[in-house]
PDB file of C-alpha atoms in Angstrom:
ATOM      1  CA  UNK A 168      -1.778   6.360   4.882  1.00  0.00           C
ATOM      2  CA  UNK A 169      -1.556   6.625   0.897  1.00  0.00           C
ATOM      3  CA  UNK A 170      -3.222  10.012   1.735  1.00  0.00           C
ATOM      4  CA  UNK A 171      -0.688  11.244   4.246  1.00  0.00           C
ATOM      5  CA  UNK A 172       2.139  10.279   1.855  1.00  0.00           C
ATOM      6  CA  UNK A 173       0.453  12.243  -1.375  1.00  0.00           C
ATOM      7  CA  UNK A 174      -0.247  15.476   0.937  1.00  0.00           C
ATOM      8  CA  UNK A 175       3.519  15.697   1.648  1.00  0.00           C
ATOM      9  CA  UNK A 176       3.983  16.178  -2.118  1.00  0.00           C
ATOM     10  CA  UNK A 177       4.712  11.801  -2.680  1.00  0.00           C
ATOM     11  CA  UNK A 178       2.903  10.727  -5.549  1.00  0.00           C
ATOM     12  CA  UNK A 179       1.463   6.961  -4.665  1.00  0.00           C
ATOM     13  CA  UNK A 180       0.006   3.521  -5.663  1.00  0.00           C
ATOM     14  CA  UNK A 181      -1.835   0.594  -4.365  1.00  0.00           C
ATOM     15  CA  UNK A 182      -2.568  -2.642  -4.880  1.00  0.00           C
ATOM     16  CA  UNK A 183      -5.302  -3.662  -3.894  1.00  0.00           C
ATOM     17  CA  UNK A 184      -7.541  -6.790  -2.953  1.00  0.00           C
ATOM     18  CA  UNK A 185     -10.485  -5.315  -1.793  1.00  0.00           C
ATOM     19  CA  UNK A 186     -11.031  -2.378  -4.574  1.00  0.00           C
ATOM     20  CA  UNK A 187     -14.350  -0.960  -2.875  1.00  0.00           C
ATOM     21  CA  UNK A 188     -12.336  -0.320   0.670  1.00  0.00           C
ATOM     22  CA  UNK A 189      -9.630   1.732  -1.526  1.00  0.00           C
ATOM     23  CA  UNK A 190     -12.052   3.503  -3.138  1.00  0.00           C
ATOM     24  CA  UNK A 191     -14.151   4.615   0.127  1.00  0.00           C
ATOM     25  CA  UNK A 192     -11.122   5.627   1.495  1.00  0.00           C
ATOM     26  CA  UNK A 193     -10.139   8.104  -1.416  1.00  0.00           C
ATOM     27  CA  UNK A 194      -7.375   6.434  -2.645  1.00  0.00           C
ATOM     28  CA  UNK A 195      -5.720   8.550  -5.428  1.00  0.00           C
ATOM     29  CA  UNK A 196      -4.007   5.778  -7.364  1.00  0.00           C
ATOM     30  CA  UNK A 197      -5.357   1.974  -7.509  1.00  0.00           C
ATOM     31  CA  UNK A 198      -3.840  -1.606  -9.023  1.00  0.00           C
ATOM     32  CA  UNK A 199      -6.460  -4.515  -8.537  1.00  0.00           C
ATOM     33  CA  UNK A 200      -5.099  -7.457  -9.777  1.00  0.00           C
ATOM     34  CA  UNK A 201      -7.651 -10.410  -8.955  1.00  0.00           C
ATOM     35  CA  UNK A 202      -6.160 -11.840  -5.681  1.00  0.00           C
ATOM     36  CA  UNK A 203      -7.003 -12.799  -2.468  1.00  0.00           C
ATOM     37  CA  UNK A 204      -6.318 -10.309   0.841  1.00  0.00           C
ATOM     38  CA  UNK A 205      -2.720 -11.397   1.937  1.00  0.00           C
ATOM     39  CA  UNK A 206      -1.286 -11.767  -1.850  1.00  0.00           C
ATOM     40  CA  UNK A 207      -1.863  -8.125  -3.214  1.00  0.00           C
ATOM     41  CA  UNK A 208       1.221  -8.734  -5.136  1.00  0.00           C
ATOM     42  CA  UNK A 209       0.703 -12.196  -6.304  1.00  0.00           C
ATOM     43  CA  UNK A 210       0.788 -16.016  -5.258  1.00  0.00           C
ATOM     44  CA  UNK A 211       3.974 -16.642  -3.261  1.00  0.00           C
ATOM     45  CA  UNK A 212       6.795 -17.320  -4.537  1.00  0.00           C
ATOM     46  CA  UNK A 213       5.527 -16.617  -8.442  1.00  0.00           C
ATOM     47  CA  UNK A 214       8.285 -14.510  -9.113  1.00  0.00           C
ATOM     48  CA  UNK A 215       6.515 -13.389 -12.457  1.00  0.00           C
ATOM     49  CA  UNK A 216       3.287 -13.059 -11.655  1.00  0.00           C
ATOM     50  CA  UNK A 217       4.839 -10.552  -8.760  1.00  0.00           C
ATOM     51  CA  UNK A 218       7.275  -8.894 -10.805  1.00  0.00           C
ATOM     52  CA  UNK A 219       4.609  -8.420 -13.645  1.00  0.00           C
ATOM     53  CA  UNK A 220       1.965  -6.628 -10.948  1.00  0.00           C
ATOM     54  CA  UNK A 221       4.642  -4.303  -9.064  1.00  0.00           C
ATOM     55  CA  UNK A 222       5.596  -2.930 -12.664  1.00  0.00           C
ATOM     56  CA  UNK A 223       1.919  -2.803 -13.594  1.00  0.00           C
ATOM     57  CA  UNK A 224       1.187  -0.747 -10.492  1.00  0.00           C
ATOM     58  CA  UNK A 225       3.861   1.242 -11.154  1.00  0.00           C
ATOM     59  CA  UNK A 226       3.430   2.484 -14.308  1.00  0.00           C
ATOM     60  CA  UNK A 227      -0.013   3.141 -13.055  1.00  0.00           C
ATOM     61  CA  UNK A 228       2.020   6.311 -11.926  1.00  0.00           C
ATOM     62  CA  UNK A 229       2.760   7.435 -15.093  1.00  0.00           C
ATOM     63  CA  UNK A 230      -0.420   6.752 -16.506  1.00  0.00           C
ATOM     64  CA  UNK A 231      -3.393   7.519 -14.479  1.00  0.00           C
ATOM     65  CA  UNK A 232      -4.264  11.193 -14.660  1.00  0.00           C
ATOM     66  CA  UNK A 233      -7.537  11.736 -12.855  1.00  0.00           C
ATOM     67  CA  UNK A 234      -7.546  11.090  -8.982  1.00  0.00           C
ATOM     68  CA  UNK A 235      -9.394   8.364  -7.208  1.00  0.00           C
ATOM     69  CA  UNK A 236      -8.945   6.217 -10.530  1.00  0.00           C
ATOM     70  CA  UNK A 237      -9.076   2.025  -9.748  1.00  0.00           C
ATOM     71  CA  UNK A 238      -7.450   0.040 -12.815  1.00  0.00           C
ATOM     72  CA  UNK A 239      -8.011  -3.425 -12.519  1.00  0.00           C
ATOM     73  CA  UNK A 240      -4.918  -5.501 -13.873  1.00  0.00           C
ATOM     74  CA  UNK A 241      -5.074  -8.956 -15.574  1.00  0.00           C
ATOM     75  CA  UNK A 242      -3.391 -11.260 -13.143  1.00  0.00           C
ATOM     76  CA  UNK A 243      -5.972 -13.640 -11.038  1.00  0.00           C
ATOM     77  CA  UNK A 244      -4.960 -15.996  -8.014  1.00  0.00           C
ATOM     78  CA  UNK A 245      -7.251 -18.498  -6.126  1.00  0.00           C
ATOM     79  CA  UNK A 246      -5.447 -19.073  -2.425  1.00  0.00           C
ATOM     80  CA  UNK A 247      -5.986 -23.084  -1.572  1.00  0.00           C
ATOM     81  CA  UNK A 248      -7.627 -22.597   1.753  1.00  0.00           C
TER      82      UNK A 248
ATOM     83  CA  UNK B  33     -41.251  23.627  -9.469  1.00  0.00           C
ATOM     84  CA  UNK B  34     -40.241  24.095  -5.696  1.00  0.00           C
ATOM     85  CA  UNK B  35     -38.171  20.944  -4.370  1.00  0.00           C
ATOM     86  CA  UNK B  36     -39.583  18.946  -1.576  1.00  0.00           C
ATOM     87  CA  UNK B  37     -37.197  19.199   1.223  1.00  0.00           C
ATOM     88  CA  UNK B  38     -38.033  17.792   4.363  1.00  0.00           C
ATOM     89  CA  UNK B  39     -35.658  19.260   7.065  1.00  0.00           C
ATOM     90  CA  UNK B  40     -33.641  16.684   9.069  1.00  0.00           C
ATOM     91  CA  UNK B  41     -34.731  13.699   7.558  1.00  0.00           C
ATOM     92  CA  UNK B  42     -32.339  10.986   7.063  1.00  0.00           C
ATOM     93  CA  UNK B  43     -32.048   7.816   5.036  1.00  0.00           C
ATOM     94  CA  UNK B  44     -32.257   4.947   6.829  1.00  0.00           C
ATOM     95  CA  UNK B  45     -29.327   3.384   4.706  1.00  0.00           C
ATOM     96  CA  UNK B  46     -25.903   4.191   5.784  1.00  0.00           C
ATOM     97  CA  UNK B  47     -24.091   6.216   3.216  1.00  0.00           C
ATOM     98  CA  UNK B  48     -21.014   6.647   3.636  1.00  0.00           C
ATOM     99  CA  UNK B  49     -18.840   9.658   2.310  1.00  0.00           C
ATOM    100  CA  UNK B  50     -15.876   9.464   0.277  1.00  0.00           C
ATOM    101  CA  UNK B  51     -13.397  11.507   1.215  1.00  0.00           C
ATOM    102  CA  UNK B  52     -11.982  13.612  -1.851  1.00  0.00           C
ATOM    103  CA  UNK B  53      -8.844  12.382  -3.259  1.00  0.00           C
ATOM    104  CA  UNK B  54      -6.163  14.206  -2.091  1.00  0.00           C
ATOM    105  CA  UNK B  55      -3.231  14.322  -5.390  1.00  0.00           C
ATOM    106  CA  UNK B  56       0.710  14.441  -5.698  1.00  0.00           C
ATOM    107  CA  UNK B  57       1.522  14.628  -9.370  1.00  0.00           C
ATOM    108  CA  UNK B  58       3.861  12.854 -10.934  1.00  0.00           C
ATOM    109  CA  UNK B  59       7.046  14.912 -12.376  1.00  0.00           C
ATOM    110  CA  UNK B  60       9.258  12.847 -13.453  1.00  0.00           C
ATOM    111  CA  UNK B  61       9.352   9.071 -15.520  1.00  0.00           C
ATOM    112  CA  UNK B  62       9.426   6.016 -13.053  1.00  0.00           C
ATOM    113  CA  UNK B  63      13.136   5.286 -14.290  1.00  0.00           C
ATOM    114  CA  UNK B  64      14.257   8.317 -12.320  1.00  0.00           C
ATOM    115  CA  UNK B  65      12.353   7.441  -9.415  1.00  0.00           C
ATOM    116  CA  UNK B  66      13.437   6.235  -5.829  1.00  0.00           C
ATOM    117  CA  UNK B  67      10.239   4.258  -4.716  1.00  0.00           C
ATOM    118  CA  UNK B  68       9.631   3.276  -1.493  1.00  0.00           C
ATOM    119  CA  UNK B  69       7.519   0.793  -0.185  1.00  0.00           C
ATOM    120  CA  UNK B  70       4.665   1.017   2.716  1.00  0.00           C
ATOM    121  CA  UNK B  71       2.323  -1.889   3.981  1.00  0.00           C
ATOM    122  CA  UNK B  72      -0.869  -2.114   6.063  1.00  0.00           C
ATOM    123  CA  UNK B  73      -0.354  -5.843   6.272  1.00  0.00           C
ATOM    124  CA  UNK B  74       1.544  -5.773   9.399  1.00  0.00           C
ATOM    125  CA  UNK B  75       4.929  -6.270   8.282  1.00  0.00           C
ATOM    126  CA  UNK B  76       8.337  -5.590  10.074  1.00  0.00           C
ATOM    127  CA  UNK B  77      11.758  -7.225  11.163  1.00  0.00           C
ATOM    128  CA  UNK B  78      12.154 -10.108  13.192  1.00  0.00           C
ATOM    129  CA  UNK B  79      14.156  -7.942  15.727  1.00  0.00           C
ATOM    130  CA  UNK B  80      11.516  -5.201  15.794  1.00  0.00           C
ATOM    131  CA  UNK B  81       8.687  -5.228  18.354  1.00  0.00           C
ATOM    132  CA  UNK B  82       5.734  -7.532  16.932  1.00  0.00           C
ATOM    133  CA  UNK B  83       2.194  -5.244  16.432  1.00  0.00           C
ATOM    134  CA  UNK B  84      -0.685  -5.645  19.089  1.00  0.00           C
ATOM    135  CA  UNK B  85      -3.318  -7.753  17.457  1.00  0.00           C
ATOM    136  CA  UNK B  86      -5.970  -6.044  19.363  1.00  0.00           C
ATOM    137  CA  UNK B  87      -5.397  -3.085  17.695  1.00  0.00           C
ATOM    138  CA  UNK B  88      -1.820  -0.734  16.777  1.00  0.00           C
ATOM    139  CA  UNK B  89      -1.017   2.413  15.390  1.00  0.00           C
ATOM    140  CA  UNK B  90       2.483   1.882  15.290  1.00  0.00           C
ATOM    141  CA  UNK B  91       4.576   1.829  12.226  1.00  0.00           C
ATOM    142  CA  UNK B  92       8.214  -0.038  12.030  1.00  0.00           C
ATOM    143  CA  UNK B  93      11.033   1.493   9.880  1.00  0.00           C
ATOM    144  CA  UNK B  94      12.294  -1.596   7.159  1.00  0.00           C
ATOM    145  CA  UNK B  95      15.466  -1.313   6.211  1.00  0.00           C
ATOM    146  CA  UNK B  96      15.999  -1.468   2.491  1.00  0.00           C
ATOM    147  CA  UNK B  97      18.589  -4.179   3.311  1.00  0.00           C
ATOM    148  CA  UNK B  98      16.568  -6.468   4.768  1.00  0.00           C
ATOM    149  CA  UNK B  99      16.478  -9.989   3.573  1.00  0.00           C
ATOM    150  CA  UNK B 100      13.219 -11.882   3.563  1.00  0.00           C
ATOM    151  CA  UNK B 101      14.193 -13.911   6.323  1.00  0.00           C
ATOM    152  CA  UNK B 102      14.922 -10.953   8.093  1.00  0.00           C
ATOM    153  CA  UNK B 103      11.067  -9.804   8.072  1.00  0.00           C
ATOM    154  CA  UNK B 104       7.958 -11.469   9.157  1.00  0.00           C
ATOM    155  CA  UNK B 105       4.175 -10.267   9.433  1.00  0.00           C
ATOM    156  CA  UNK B 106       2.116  -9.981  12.839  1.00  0.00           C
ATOM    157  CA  UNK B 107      -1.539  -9.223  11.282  1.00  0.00           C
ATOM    158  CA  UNK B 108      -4.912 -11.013  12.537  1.00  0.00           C
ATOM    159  CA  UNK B 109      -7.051  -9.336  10.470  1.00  0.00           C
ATOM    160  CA  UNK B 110      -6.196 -11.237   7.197  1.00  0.00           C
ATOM    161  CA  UNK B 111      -5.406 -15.310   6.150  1.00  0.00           C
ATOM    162  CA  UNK B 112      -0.953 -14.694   6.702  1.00  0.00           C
ATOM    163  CA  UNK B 113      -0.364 -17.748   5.498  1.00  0.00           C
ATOM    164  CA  UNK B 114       0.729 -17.134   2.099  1.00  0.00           C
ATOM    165  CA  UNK B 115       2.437 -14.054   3.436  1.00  0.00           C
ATOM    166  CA  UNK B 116       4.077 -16.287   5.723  1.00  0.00           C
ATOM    167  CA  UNK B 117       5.647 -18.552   2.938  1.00  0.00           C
ATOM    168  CA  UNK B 118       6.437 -15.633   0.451  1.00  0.00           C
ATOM    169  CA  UNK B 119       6.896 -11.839   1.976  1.00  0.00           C
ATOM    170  CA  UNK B 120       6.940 -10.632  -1.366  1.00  0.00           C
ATOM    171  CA  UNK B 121       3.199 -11.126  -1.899  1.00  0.00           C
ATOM    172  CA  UNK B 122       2.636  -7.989   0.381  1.00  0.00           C
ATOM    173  CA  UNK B 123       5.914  -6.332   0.546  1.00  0.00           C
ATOM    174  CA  UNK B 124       7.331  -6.893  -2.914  1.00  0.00           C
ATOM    175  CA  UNK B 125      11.221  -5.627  -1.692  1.00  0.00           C
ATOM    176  CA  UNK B 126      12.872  -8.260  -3.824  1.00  0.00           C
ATOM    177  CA  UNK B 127      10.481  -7.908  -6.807  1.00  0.00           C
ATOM    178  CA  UNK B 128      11.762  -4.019  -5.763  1.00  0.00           C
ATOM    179  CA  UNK B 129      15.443  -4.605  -5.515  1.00  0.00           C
ATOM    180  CA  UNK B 130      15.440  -6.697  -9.117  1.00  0.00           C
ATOM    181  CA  UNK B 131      13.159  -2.990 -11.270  1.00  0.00           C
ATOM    182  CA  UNK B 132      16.124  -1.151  -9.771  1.00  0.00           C
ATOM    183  CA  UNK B 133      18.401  -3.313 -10.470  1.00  0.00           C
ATOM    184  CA  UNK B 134      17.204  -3.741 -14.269  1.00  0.00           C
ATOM    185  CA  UNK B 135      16.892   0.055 -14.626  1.00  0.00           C
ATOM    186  CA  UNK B 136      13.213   0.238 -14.643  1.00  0.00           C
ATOM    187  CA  UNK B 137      13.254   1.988 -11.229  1.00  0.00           C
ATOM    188  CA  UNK B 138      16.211   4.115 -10.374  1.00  0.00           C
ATOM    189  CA  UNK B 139      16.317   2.812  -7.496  1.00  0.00           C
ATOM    190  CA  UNK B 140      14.722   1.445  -3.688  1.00  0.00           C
ATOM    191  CA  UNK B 141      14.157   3.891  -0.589  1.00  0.00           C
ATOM    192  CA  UNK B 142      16.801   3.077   2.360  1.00  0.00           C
ATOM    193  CA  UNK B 143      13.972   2.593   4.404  1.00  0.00           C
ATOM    194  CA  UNK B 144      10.175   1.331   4.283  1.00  0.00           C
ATOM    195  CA  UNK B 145       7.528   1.572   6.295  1.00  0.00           C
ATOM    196  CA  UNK B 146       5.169  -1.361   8.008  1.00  0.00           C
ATOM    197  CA  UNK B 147       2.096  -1.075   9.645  1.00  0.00           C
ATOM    198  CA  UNK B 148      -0.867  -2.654  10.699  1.00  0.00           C
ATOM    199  CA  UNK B 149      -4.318  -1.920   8.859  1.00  0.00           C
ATOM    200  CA  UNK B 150      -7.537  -2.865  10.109  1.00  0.00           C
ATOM    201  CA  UNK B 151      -8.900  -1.116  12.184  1.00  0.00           C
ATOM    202  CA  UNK B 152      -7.480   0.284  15.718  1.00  0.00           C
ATOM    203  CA  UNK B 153      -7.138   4.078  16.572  1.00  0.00           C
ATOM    204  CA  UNK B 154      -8.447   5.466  13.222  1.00  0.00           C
ATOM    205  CA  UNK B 155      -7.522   8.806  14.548  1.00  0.00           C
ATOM    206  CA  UNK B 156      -4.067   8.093  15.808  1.00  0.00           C
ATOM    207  CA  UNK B 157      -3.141   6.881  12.365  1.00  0.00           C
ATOM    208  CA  UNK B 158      -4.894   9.504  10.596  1.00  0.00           C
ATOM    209  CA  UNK B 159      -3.399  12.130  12.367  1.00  0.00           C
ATOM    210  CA  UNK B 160      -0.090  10.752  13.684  1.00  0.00           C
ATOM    211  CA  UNK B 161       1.214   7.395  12.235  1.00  0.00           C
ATOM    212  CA  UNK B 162       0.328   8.698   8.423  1.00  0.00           C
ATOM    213  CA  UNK B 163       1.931  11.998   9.210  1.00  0.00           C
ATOM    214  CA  UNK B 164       5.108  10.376  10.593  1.00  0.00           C
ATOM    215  CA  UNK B 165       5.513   7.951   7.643  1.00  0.00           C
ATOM    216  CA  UNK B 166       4.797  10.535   4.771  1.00  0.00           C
ATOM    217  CA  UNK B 167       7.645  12.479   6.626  1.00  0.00           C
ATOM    218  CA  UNK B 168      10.192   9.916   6.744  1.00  0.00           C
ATOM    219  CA  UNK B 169       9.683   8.766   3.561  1.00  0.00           C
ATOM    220  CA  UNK B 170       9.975  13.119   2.355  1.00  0.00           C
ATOM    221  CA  UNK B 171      12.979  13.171   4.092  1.00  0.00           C
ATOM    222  CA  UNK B 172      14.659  10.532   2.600  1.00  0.00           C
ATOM    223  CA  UNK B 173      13.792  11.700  -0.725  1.00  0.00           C
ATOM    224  CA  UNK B 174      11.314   9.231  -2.108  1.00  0.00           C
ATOM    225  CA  UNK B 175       9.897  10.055  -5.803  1.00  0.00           C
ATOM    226  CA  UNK B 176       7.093   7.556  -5.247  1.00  0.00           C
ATOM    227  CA  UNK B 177       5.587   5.280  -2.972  1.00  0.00           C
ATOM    228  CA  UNK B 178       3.670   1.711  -4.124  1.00  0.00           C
ATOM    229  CA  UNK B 179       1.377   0.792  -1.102  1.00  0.00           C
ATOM    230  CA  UNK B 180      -0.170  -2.755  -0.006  1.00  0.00           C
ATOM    231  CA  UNK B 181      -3.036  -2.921   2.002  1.00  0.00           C
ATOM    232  CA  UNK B 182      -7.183  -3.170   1.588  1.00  0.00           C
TER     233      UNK B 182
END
């Protein structure tokens, strides 16, 4: 999908739980904040922790000039199973 | 030295190939940018058809306007239940609404797109689903897209 979008010309980012899965897929742009699968963009209902990781990613876009780059970001959640 | 090439042999270990990345640059700063939001975590509107656990390649068309309680996940490939209490924590549209409403983002997409990751019909999405999605979000005039999935 992130590849469809960038071939019509749509620069992209993801976050992402699972940063080897992006990067076999050829993702051009990656966030990996340290969260479980199902809270990419933070614990629920932490509205800065959330905020704080969607600008992060974002300004991944300005900031990460070779594809296929992964930048880890420095946000960690444990979900209570 | 010659090399020692034995003709069709194989490792025994899977390899897989990474696909080389394909690149949109970015052109402009992020506080001139309509972003749009995409999801593999099986998100969409209550009113909208749920996806097919057992495997779907369809995508659902979010409305910028929706409200949280307005949109709900069908995924069983992933724990939903923080998802389930909290939409933003894989489809960040209020985190969304509140960068473009502080200037940090000109602004959100009128529409986003939802589908369901994991698996299914690998080529379908590859070569239909992705296609349809880039284009709506191309003809809506997106600057940028921030993904969720993986």
């Amino acid at each position: 999908m992130q590849r469809a979008i960038e071939s019509v010309g749509i620069p992209t980012v993801i976050i992402a739980a699972l940063p080897p899965v992006v990067r076999q897929a050829g993702t051009p742009r990656a966030a990996a904040p340290m969260v479980p699968m199902g809270a990419n963009a933070g614990a629920p209902h932490d509205v800065e922790m959330q905020t704080a990781i969607v600008k992060a990613s974002l300004e991944l876009l300005e900031t990460i000039e070779t594809p296929g780059k992964i930048v880890s970001l420095p946000f960690e959640y444990h979900a209570v199973i | 030295m010659s090399m020692t090439v034995v003709k069709g042999l194989q490792s025994e270990i899977f390899v897989p190939i990474t696909p080389k990345s394909v690149w949109a640059p970015v052109t402009k700063p992020l506080s001139e940018m309509t972003v749009a939001l995409a999801t593999a975590a099986g998100v969409h509107r209550v009113d909208q058809e749920r996806f097919n656990l057992a495997g779907d390649f369809t995508w659902r068309k979010i409305p910028n306007e929706s409200t949280e309680e307005e949109l709900m996940v069908t995924h069983g490939g992933y724990d939903n239940s923080d998802v389930n209490k909290d939409i933003n924590c894989m489809f960040p549209i209020t985190r969304l609404k509140e960068l473009a409403a502080e200037g940090f983002i000109k602004a959100c997409a009128p529409y986003h797109a939802g589908f369901m990751g994991g698996g299914g019909n690998i080529e379908k999405f590859t070569n239909e689903t992705g296609p349809q999605v880039a284009e709506m979000l191309k003809s809506e005039g997106v600057d940028a897209c921030l993904l969720t999935a993986g």
